[in-house]
mmCIF file of the C-alpha atoms, coordinates in Angstrom:
data_MODEL
# 
_entry.id   MODEL 
# 
loop_
_atom_site.group_PDB 
_atom_site.id 
_atom_site.type_symbol 
_atom_site.label_atom_id 
_atom_site.label_alt_id 
_atom_site.label_comp_id 
_atom_site.label_asym_id 
_atom_site.label_entity_id 
_atom_site.label_seq_id 
_atom_site.pdbx_PDB_ins_code 
_atom_site.Cartn_x 
_atom_site.Cartn_y 
_atom_site.Cartn_z 
_atom_site.occupancy 
_atom_site.B_iso_or_equiv 
_atom_site.pdbx_formal_charge 
_atom_site.auth_seq_id 
_atom_site.auth_comp_id 
_atom_site.auth_asym_id 
_atom_site.auth_atom_id 
_atom_site.pdbx_PDB_model_num 
ATOM 1   C CA . MET A 1 1   ? -14.750 -5.569  10.853  1.00 0.00 ? 1   MET A CA 1 
ATOM 2   C CA . THR A 1 2   ? -11.677 -6.933  8.833   1.00 0.00 ? 2   THR A CA 1 
ATOM 3   C CA . GLN A 1 3   ? -8.522  -4.615  9.852   1.00 0.00 ? 3   GLN A CA 1 
ATOM 4   C CA . THR A 1 4   ? -7.477  -4.180  6.425   1.00 0.00 ? 4   THR A CA 1 
ATOM 5   C CA . TYR A 1 5   ? -3.501  -2.871  5.545   1.00 0.00 ? 5   TYR A CA 1 
ATOM 6   C CA . LEU A 1 6   ? -3.179  -1.778  1.738   1.00 0.00 ? 6   LEU A CA 1 
ATOM 7   C CA . GLY A 1 7   ? -0.172  -0.501  0.559   1.00 0.00 ? 7   GLY A CA 1 
ATOM 8   C CA . ILE A 1 8   ? -0.499  2.507   -2.676  1.00 0.00 ? 8   ILE A CA 1 
ATOM 9   C CA . GLY A 1 9   ? 1.646   3.610   -4.664  1.00 0.00 ? 9   GLY A CA 1 
ATOM 10  C CA . THR A 1 10  ? 1.681   6.219   -7.020  1.00 0.00 ? 10  THR A CA 1 
ATOM 11  C CA . ASN A 1 11  ? 4.201   7.257   -10.386 1.00 0.00 ? 11  ASN A CA 1 
ATOM 12  C CA . ILE A 1 12  ? 1.813   9.528   -12.096 1.00 0.00 ? 12  ILE A CA 1 
ATOM 13  C CA . GLU A 1 13  ? 0.342   12.887  -10.885 1.00 0.00 ? 13  GLU A CA 1 
ATOM 14  C CA . ARG A 1 14  ? 1.487   11.543  -7.642  1.00 0.00 ? 14  ARG A CA 1 
ATOM 15  C CA . ASP A 1 15  ? 0.105   14.095  -5.470  1.00 0.00 ? 15  ASP A CA 1 
ATOM 16  C CA . LYS A 1 16  ? -3.547  14.343  -6.585  1.00 0.00 ? 16  LYS A CA 1 
ATOM 17  C CA . HIS A 1 17  ? -3.231  10.684  -6.293  1.00 0.00 ? 17  HIS A CA 1 
ATOM 18  C CA . ALA A 1 18  ? -2.172  9.486   -3.856  1.00 0.00 ? 18  ALA A CA 1 
ATOM 19  C CA . HIS A 1 19  ? -5.136  11.732  -2.300  1.00 0.00 ? 19  HIS A CA 1 
ATOM 20  C CA . ALA A 1 20  ? -7.921  10.204  -4.406  1.00 0.00 ? 20  ALA A CA 1 
ATOM 21  C CA . ALA A 1 21  ? -6.694  7.071   -2.656  1.00 0.00 ? 21  ALA A CA 1 
ATOM 22  C CA . ILE A 1 22  ? -6.634  8.072   1.373   1.00 0.00 ? 22  ILE A CA 1 
ATOM 23  C CA . ILE A 1 23  ? -10.191 9.818   0.540   1.00 0.00 ? 23  ILE A CA 1 
ATOM 24  C CA . GLU A 1 24  ? -11.954 7.115   -1.598  1.00 0.00 ? 24  GLU A CA 1 
ATOM 25  C CA . LEU A 1 25  ? -10.609 4.151   0.518   1.00 0.00 ? 25  LEU A CA 1 
ATOM 26  C CA . GLN A 1 26  ? -12.602 6.810   3.503   1.00 0.00 ? 26  GLN A CA 1 
ATOM 27  C CA . ARG A 1 27  ? -15.890 5.045   2.211   1.00 0.00 ? 27  ARG A CA 1 
ATOM 28  C CA . LEU A 1 28  ? -15.032 1.318   2.220   1.00 0.00 ? 28  LEU A CA 1 
ATOM 29  C CA . GLY A 1 29  ? -14.588 1.236   6.075   1.00 0.00 ? 29  GLY A CA 1 
ATOM 30  C CA . ALA A 1 30  ? -14.127 2.835   9.441   1.00 0.00 ? 30  ALA A CA 1 
ATOM 31  C CA . ASN A 1 31  ? -10.999 3.841   11.462  1.00 0.00 ? 31  ASN A CA 1 
ATOM 32  C CA . LEU A 1 32  ? -8.716  4.617   8.299   1.00 0.00 ? 32  LEU A CA 1 
ATOM 33  C CA . GLN A 1 33  ? -4.245  5.115   8.621   1.00 0.00 ? 33  GLN A CA 1 
ATOM 34  C CA . VAL A 1 34  ? -1.868  6.001   6.336   1.00 0.00 ? 34  VAL A CA 1 
ATOM 35  C CA . SER A 1 35  ? 1.097   6.031   7.502   1.00 0.00 ? 35  SER A CA 1 
ATOM 36  C CA . THR A 1 36  ? 4.069   8.526   6.468   1.00 0.00 ? 36  THR A CA 1 
ATOM 37  C CA . ILE A 1 37  ? 3.996   8.975   1.777   1.00 0.00 ? 37  ILE A CA 1 
ATOM 38  C CA . TYR A 1 38  ? 8.058   7.798   1.068   1.00 0.00 ? 38  TYR A CA 1 
ATOM 39  C CA . ARG A 1 39  ? 9.607   8.905   -2.353  1.00 0.00 ? 39  ARG A CA 1 
ATOM 40  C CA . CYS A 1 40  ? 11.377  6.472   -3.606  1.00 0.00 ? 40  CYS A CA 1 
ATOM 41  C CA . PRO A 1 41  ? 12.879  4.943   -7.430  1.00 0.00 ? 41  PRO A CA 1 
ATOM 42  C CA . ALA A 1 42  ? 10.700  2.576   -9.320  1.00 0.00 ? 42  ALA A CA 1 
ATOM 43  C CA . ALA A 1 43  ? 11.205  -1.387  -9.106  1.00 0.00 ? 43  ALA A CA 1 
ATOM 44  C CA . GLY A 1 44  ? 12.775  -3.550  -11.034 1.00 0.00 ? 44  GLY A CA 1 
ATOM 45  C CA . PHE A 1 45  ? 11.988  -1.003  -14.194 1.00 0.00 ? 45  PHE A CA 1 
ATOM 46  C CA . GLU A 1 46  ? 12.607  2.694   -15.310 1.00 0.00 ? 46  GLU A CA 1 
ATOM 47  C CA . GLY A 1 47  ? 10.675  4.965   -14.376 1.00 0.00 ? 47  GLY A CA 1 
ATOM 48  C CA . ALA A 1 48  ? 9.478   8.353   -12.709 1.00 0.00 ? 48  ALA A CA 1 
ATOM 49  C CA . GLU A 1 49  ? 9.702   8.272   -8.825  1.00 0.00 ? 49  GLU A CA 1 
ATOM 50  C CA . PHE A 1 50  ? 6.846   6.482   -6.996  1.00 0.00 ? 50  PHE A CA 1 
ATOM 51  C CA . TYR A 1 51  ? 5.121   7.524   -3.616  1.00 0.00 ? 51  TYR A CA 1 
ATOM 52  C CA . ASN A 1 52  ? 4.203   4.768   -2.025  1.00 0.00 ? 52  ASN A CA 1 
ATOM 53  C CA . PHE A 1 53  ? 2.079   4.456   1.429   1.00 0.00 ? 53  PHE A CA 1 
ATOM 54  C CA . VAL A 1 54  ? 0.621   1.997   3.383   1.00 0.00 ? 54  VAL A CA 1 
ATOM 55  C CA . ILE A 1 55  ? -3.570  3.084   4.518   1.00 0.00 ? 55  ILE A CA 1 
ATOM 56  C CA . GLY A 1 56  ? -5.138  0.165   7.207   1.00 0.00 ? 56  GLY A CA 1 
ATOM 57  C CA . ILE A 1 57  ? -8.887  0.088   7.437   1.00 0.00 ? 57  ILE A CA 1 
ATOM 58  C CA . ASP A 1 58  ? -11.283 -1.706  9.146   1.00 0.00 ? 58  ASP A CA 1 
ATOM 59  C CA . THR A 1 59  ? -13.895 -3.036  6.956   1.00 0.00 ? 59  THR A CA 1 
ATOM 60  C CA . ASP A 1 60  ? -17.041 -4.992  6.918   1.00 0.00 ? 60  ASP A CA 1 
ATOM 61  C CA . LEU A 1 61  ? -16.898 -5.673  3.132   1.00 0.00 ? 61  LEU A CA 1 
ATOM 62  C CA . ALA A 1 62  ? -16.032 -9.483  2.212   1.00 0.00 ? 62  ALA A CA 1 
ATOM 63  C CA . LEU A 1 63  ? -11.760 -10.216 1.016   1.00 0.00 ? 63  LEU A CA 1 
ATOM 64  C CA . PRO A 1 64  ? -14.011 -10.705 -2.884  1.00 0.00 ? 64  PRO A CA 1 
ATOM 65  C CA . GLU A 1 65  ? -15.862 -7.186  -2.566  1.00 0.00 ? 65  GLU A CA 1 
ATOM 66  C CA . PHE A 1 66  ? -13.211 -5.051  -1.720  1.00 0.00 ? 66  PHE A CA 1 
ATOM 67  C CA . SER A 1 67  ? -11.050 -5.540  -3.837  1.00 0.00 ? 67  SER A CA 1 
ATOM 68  C CA . ARG A 1 68  ? -13.283 -5.665  -6.892  1.00 0.00 ? 68  ARG A CA 1 
ATOM 69  C CA . ARG A 1 69  ? -13.288 -2.196  -5.125  1.00 0.00 ? 69  ARG A CA 1 
ATOM 70  C CA . LEU A 1 70  ? -9.886  -1.324  -4.940  1.00 0.00 ? 70  LEU A CA 1 
ATOM 71  C CA . ARG A 1 71  ? -9.572  -2.590  -8.763  1.00 0.00 ? 71  ARG A CA 1 
ATOM 72  C CA . ALA A 1 72  ? -12.146 0.005   -9.391  1.00 0.00 ? 72  ALA A CA 1 
ATOM 73  C CA . LEU A 1 73  ? -10.628 2.439   -7.968  1.00 0.00 ? 73  LEU A CA 1 
ATOM 74  C CA . GLU A 1 74  ? -7.703  1.969   -9.969  1.00 0.00 ? 74  GLU A CA 1 
ATOM 75  C CA . VAL A 1 75  ? -9.919  2.194   -13.288 1.00 0.00 ? 75  VAL A CA 1 
ATOM 76  C CA . ALA A 1 76  ? -11.822 4.111   -12.714 1.00 0.00 ? 76  ALA A CA 1 
ATOM 77  C CA . TYR A 1 77  ? -7.830  7.293   -11.756 1.00 0.00 ? 77  TYR A CA 1 
ATOM 78  C CA . GLY A 1 78  ? -6.488  5.985   -14.729 1.00 0.00 ? 78  GLY A CA 1 
ATOM 79  C CA . ARG A 1 79  ? -5.546  2.064   -14.457 1.00 0.00 ? 79  ARG A CA 1 
ATOM 80  C CA . PRO A 1 80  ? -5.967  0.319   -17.692 1.00 0.00 ? 80  PRO A CA 1 
ATOM 81  C CA . GLU A 1 81  ? -8.082  -3.089  -17.515 1.00 0.00 ? 81  GLU A CA 1 
ATOM 82  C CA . ASN A 1 82  ? -5.079  -5.259  -18.438 1.00 0.00 ? 82  ASN A CA 1 
ATOM 83  C CA . ALA A 1 83  ? -2.523  -3.091  -16.588 1.00 0.00 ? 83  ALA A CA 1 
ATOM 84  C CA . ALA A 1 84  ? 1.268   -4.910  -17.083 1.00 0.00 ? 84  ALA A CA 1 
ATOM 85  C CA . LYS A 1 85  ? 3.481   -5.366  -14.199 1.00 0.00 ? 85  LYS A CA 1 
ATOM 86  C CA . LYS A 1 86  ? 6.716   -2.682  -14.124 1.00 0.00 ? 86  LYS A CA 1 
ATOM 87  C CA . GLN A 1 87  ? 5.563   0.087   -15.419 1.00 0.00 ? 87  GLN A CA 1 
ATOM 88  C CA . ASP A 1 88  ? 4.382   3.812   -14.530 1.00 0.00 ? 88  ASP A CA 1 
ATOM 89  C CA . ARG A 1 89  ? 1.334   3.640   -12.343 1.00 0.00 ? 89  ARG A CA 1 
ATOM 90  C CA . THR A 1 90  ? -1.700  6.988   -12.058 1.00 0.00 ? 90  THR A CA 1 
ATOM 91  C CA . LEU A 1 91  ? -2.907  4.087   -8.629  1.00 0.00 ? 91  LEU A CA 1 
ATOM 92  C CA . ASP A 1 92  ? -2.098  0.651   -7.914  1.00 0.00 ? 92  ASP A CA 1 
ATOM 93  C CA . ILE A 1 93  ? -3.151  -0.238  -4.288  1.00 0.00 ? 93  ILE A CA 1 
ATOM 94  C CA . ASP A 1 94  ? -2.908  -3.787  -3.258  1.00 0.00 ? 94  ASP A CA 1 
ATOM 95  C CA . ILE A 1 95  ? -3.504  -6.040  0.047   1.00 0.00 ? 95  ILE A CA 1 
ATOM 96  C CA . LEU A 1 96  ? -1.207  -6.359  2.380   1.00 0.00 ? 96  LEU A CA 1 
ATOM 97  C CA . LEU A 1 97  ? -3.396  -7.693  4.916   1.00 0.00 ? 97  LEU A CA 1 
ATOM 98  C CA . PHE A 1 98  ? -6.830  -8.728  5.315   1.00 0.00 ? 98  PHE A CA 1 
ATOM 99  C CA . GLY A 1 99  ? -7.513  -9.567  9.157   1.00 0.00 ? 99  GLY A CA 1 
ATOM 100 C CA . GLU A 1 100 ? -6.455  -13.491 9.259   1.00 0.00 ? 100 GLU A CA 1 
ATOM 101 C CA . GLU A 1 101 ? -7.213  -14.379 5.848   1.00 0.00 ? 101 GLU A CA 1 
ATOM 102 C CA . THR A 1 102 ? -4.023  -16.844 3.863   1.00 0.00 ? 102 THR A CA 1 
ATOM 103 C CA . SER A 1 103 ? -4.490  -17.092 0.182   1.00 0.00 ? 103 SER A CA 1 
ATOM 104 C CA . GLN A 1 104 ? -1.513  -17.959 -2.425  1.00 0.00 ? 104 GLN A CA 1 
ATOM 105 C CA . GLN A 1 105 ? -4.074  -17.429 -5.023  1.00 0.00 ? 105 GLN A CA 1 
ATOM 106 C CA . SER A 1 106 ? -5.055  -13.735 -6.141  1.00 0.00 ? 106 SER A CA 1 
ATOM 107 C CA . PRO A 1 107 ? -5.078  -11.312 -3.696  1.00 0.00 ? 107 PRO A CA 1 
ATOM 108 C CA . GLN A 1 108 ? -1.917  -13.603 -2.380  1.00 0.00 ? 108 GLN A CA 1 
ATOM 109 C CA . LEU A 1 109 ? -2.326  -12.941 1.246   1.00 0.00 ? 109 LEU A CA 1 
ATOM 110 C CA . PRO A 1 110 ? 0.045   -11.853 2.994   1.00 0.00 ? 110 PRO A CA 1 
ATOM 111 C CA . ARG A 1 111 ? 1.602   -10.181 0.148   1.00 0.00 ? 111 ARG A CA 1 
ATOM 112 C CA . CYS A 1 112 ? 4.654   -11.584 -0.100  1.00 0.00 ? 112 CYS A CA 1 
ATOM 113 C CA . ASP A 1 113 ? 5.764   -7.501  -0.514  1.00 0.00 ? 113 ASP A CA 1 
ATOM 114 C CA . ILE A 1 114 ? 5.767   -7.248  2.531   1.00 0.00 ? 114 ILE A CA 1 
ATOM 115 C CA . PHE A 1 115 ? 9.435   -9.353  3.028   1.00 0.00 ? 115 PHE A CA 1 
ATOM 116 C CA . LYS A 1 116 ? 10.068  -7.939  -0.290  1.00 0.00 ? 116 LYS A CA 1 
ATOM 117 C CA . PHE A 1 117 ? 9.966   -4.225  -0.790  1.00 0.00 ? 117 PHE A CA 1 
ATOM 118 C CA . ASN A 1 118 ? 11.113  -1.796  2.152   1.00 0.00 ? 118 ASN A CA 1 
ATOM 119 C CA . PHE A 1 119 ? 8.609   0.819   0.912   1.00 0.00 ? 119 PHE A CA 1 
ATOM 120 C CA . VAL A 1 120 ? 5.655   -1.633  1.923   1.00 0.00 ? 120 VAL A CA 1 
ATOM 121 C CA . LEU A 1 121 ? 7.135   -2.882  5.175   1.00 0.00 ? 121 LEU A CA 1 
ATOM 122 C CA . GLN A 1 122 ? 8.460   0.911   6.645   1.00 0.00 ? 122 GLN A CA 1 
ATOM 123 C CA . PRO A 1 123 ? 5.040   2.202   6.551   1.00 0.00 ? 123 PRO A CA 1 
ATOM 124 C CA . LEU A 1 124 ? 3.764   -0.550  7.891   1.00 0.00 ? 124 LEU A CA 1 
ATOM 125 C CA . TYR A 1 125 ? 5.697   -0.846  10.546  1.00 0.00 ? 125 TYR A CA 1 
ATOM 126 C CA . GLU A 1 126 ? 4.653   2.512   11.306  1.00 0.00 ? 126 GLU A CA 1 
ATOM 127 C CA . LEU A 1 127 ? 1.178   1.523   11.681  1.00 0.00 ? 127 LEU A CA 1 
ATOM 128 C CA . CYS A 1 128 ? 1.046   -1.592  13.558  1.00 0.00 ? 128 CYS A CA 1 
ATOM 129 C CA . PRO A 1 129 ? 4.499   -2.606  14.560  1.00 0.00 ? 129 PRO A CA 1 
ATOM 130 C CA . ASP A 1 130 ? 2.707   -5.389  16.729  1.00 0.00 ? 130 ASP A CA 1 
ATOM 131 C CA . LEU A 1 131 ? 0.627   -7.194  14.462  1.00 0.00 ? 131 LEU A CA 1 
ATOM 132 C CA . ILE A 1 132 ? 1.442   -10.668 14.213  1.00 0.00 ? 132 ILE A CA 1 
ATOM 133 C CA . VAL A 1 133 ? 1.506   -11.966 10.464  1.00 0.00 ? 133 VAL A CA 1 
ATOM 134 C CA . PRO A 1 134 ? -1.130  -14.882 9.178   1.00 0.00 ? 134 PRO A CA 1 
ATOM 135 C CA . CYS A 1 135 ? 0.873   -17.800 8.206   1.00 0.00 ? 135 CYS A CA 1 
ATOM 136 C CA . ASP A 1 136 ? 4.256   -15.871 9.459   1.00 0.00 ? 136 ASP A CA 1 
ATOM 137 C CA . GLY A 1 137 ? 3.728   -15.614 12.773  1.00 0.00 ? 137 GLY A CA 1 
ATOM 138 C CA . ARG A 1 138 ? 6.340   -12.973 13.626  1.00 0.00 ? 138 ARG A CA 1 
ATOM 139 C CA . SER A 1 139 ? 4.913   -8.941  14.662  1.00 0.00 ? 139 SER A CA 1 
ATOM 140 C CA . VAL A 1 140 ? 5.061   -7.020  11.785  1.00 0.00 ? 140 VAL A CA 1 
ATOM 141 C CA . ARG A 1 141 ? 8.686   -5.114  14.366  1.00 0.00 ? 141 ARG A CA 1 
ATOM 142 C CA . GLN A 1 142 ? 10.430  -8.614  14.190  1.00 0.00 ? 142 GLN A CA 1 
ATOM 143 C CA . ILE A 1 143 ? 9.806   -8.969  11.110  1.00 0.00 ? 143 ILE A CA 1 
ATOM 144 C CA . TRP A 1 144 ? 11.281  -5.508  10.160  1.00 0.00 ? 144 TRP A CA 1 
ATOM 145 C CA . GLN A 1 145 ? 14.464  -5.954  12.672  1.00 0.00 ? 145 GLN A CA 1 
ATOM 146 C CA . GLN A 1 146 ? 14.871  -9.346  10.884  1.00 0.00 ? 146 GLN A CA 1 
ATOM 147 C CA . GLU A 1 147 ? 15.013  -8.434  7.323   1.00 0.00 ? 147 GLU A CA 1 
ATOM 148 C CA . PHE A 1 148 ? 14.292  -4.057  6.683   1.00 0.00 ? 148 PHE A CA 1 
ATOM 149 C CA . LYS A 1 149 ? 18.072  -3.922  6.020   1.00 0.00 ? 149 LYS A CA 1 
ATOM 150 C CA . SER A 1 150 ? 18.389  -6.818  4.004   1.00 0.00 ? 150 SER A CA 1 
ATOM 151 C CA . ILE A 1 151 ? 15.925  -5.059  1.404   1.00 0.00 ? 151 ILE A CA 1 
ATOM 152 C CA . GLY A 1 152 ? 17.299  -1.935  1.474   1.00 0.00 ? 152 GLY A CA 1 
ATOM 153 C CA . GLY A 1 153 ? 16.617  -0.109  4.678   1.00 0.00 ? 153 GLY A CA 1 
ATOM 154 C CA . MET A 1 154 ? 16.190  4.001   4.401   1.00 0.00 ? 154 MET A CA 1 
ATOM 155 C CA . SER A 1 155 ? 18.442  3.547   1.654   1.00 0.00 ? 155 SER A CA 1 
ATOM 156 C CA . ASN A 1 156 ? 15.900  4.797   -1.501  1.00 0.00 ? 156 ASN A CA 1 
ATOM 157 C CA . LEU A 1 157 ? 12.894  6.187   1.093   1.00 0.00 ? 157 LEU A CA 1 
ATOM 158 C CA . THR A 1 158 ? 12.293  9.970   1.398   1.00 0.00 ? 158 THR A CA 1 
ATOM 159 C CA . ALA A 1 159 ? 9.670   10.761  3.723   1.00 0.00 ? 159 ALA A CA 1 
ATOM 160 C CA . THR A 1 160 ? 7.216   13.778  1.945   1.00 0.00 ? 160 THR A CA 1 
ATOM 161 C CA . SER A 1 161 ? 4.419   15.459  2.312   1.00 0.00 ? 161 SER A CA 1 
ATOM 162 C CA . LEU A 1 162 ? 1.500   15.719  -0.025  1.00 0.00 ? 162 LEU A CA 1 
ATOM 163 C CA . ASN A 1 163 ? 2.115   18.752  -2.019  1.00 0.00 ? 163 ASN A CA 1 
ATOM 164 C CA . LEU A 1 164 ? -1.875  20.007  -2.164  1.00 0.00 ? 164 LEU A CA 1 
ATOM 165 C CA . SER A 1 165 ? -3.530  22.778  -4.593  1.00 0.00 ? 165 SER A CA 1 
ATOM 166 C CA . ASP A 1 166 ? -6.846  23.636  -5.339  1.00 0.00 ? 166 ASP A CA 1 
ATOM 167 C CA . ASP A 1 167 ? -6.701  21.292  -8.012  1.00 0.00 ? 167 ASP A CA 1 
ATOM 168 C CA . TYR A 1 168 ? -7.127  18.094  -5.427  1.00 0.00 ? 168 TYR A CA 1 
ATOM 169 C CA . GLN A 1 169 ? -8.592  19.596  -3.113  1.00 0.00 ? 169 GLN A CA 1 
# 
């Protein structure tokens, strides 16, 4: 089993798509962990407010197959095949960490968003503060202590919970 951490984002029908991500990702592995869900403004473009959170999961799938299945989930929930960066999203699933794997190619591992966005680092810190980030050598806690304030701290993050109506269950 490979311990994996995924960044999840949605700003279209947020409750529905956040819930769908949790349900669907349970089918791809074991030991699912879900961080706090944070509301925050769109980063780098004018768009609706996002829900962002991190899911930890152990998977038996190899990275190429795992990545393919994540992409299929995004498409199944309405993300266009040719979606551009910095636009509204029904469901965005990014592999942040995949065991000890490192890569500069797609998917980039560890994903640089860990070091750039508070809405990625804060929920990752909640799930695995003592995990050593491959190629960096620091624990998530050390990265959080050294970088979190400079990337915004909690200034634009608001903890929230899913509003699950009968339509989403």
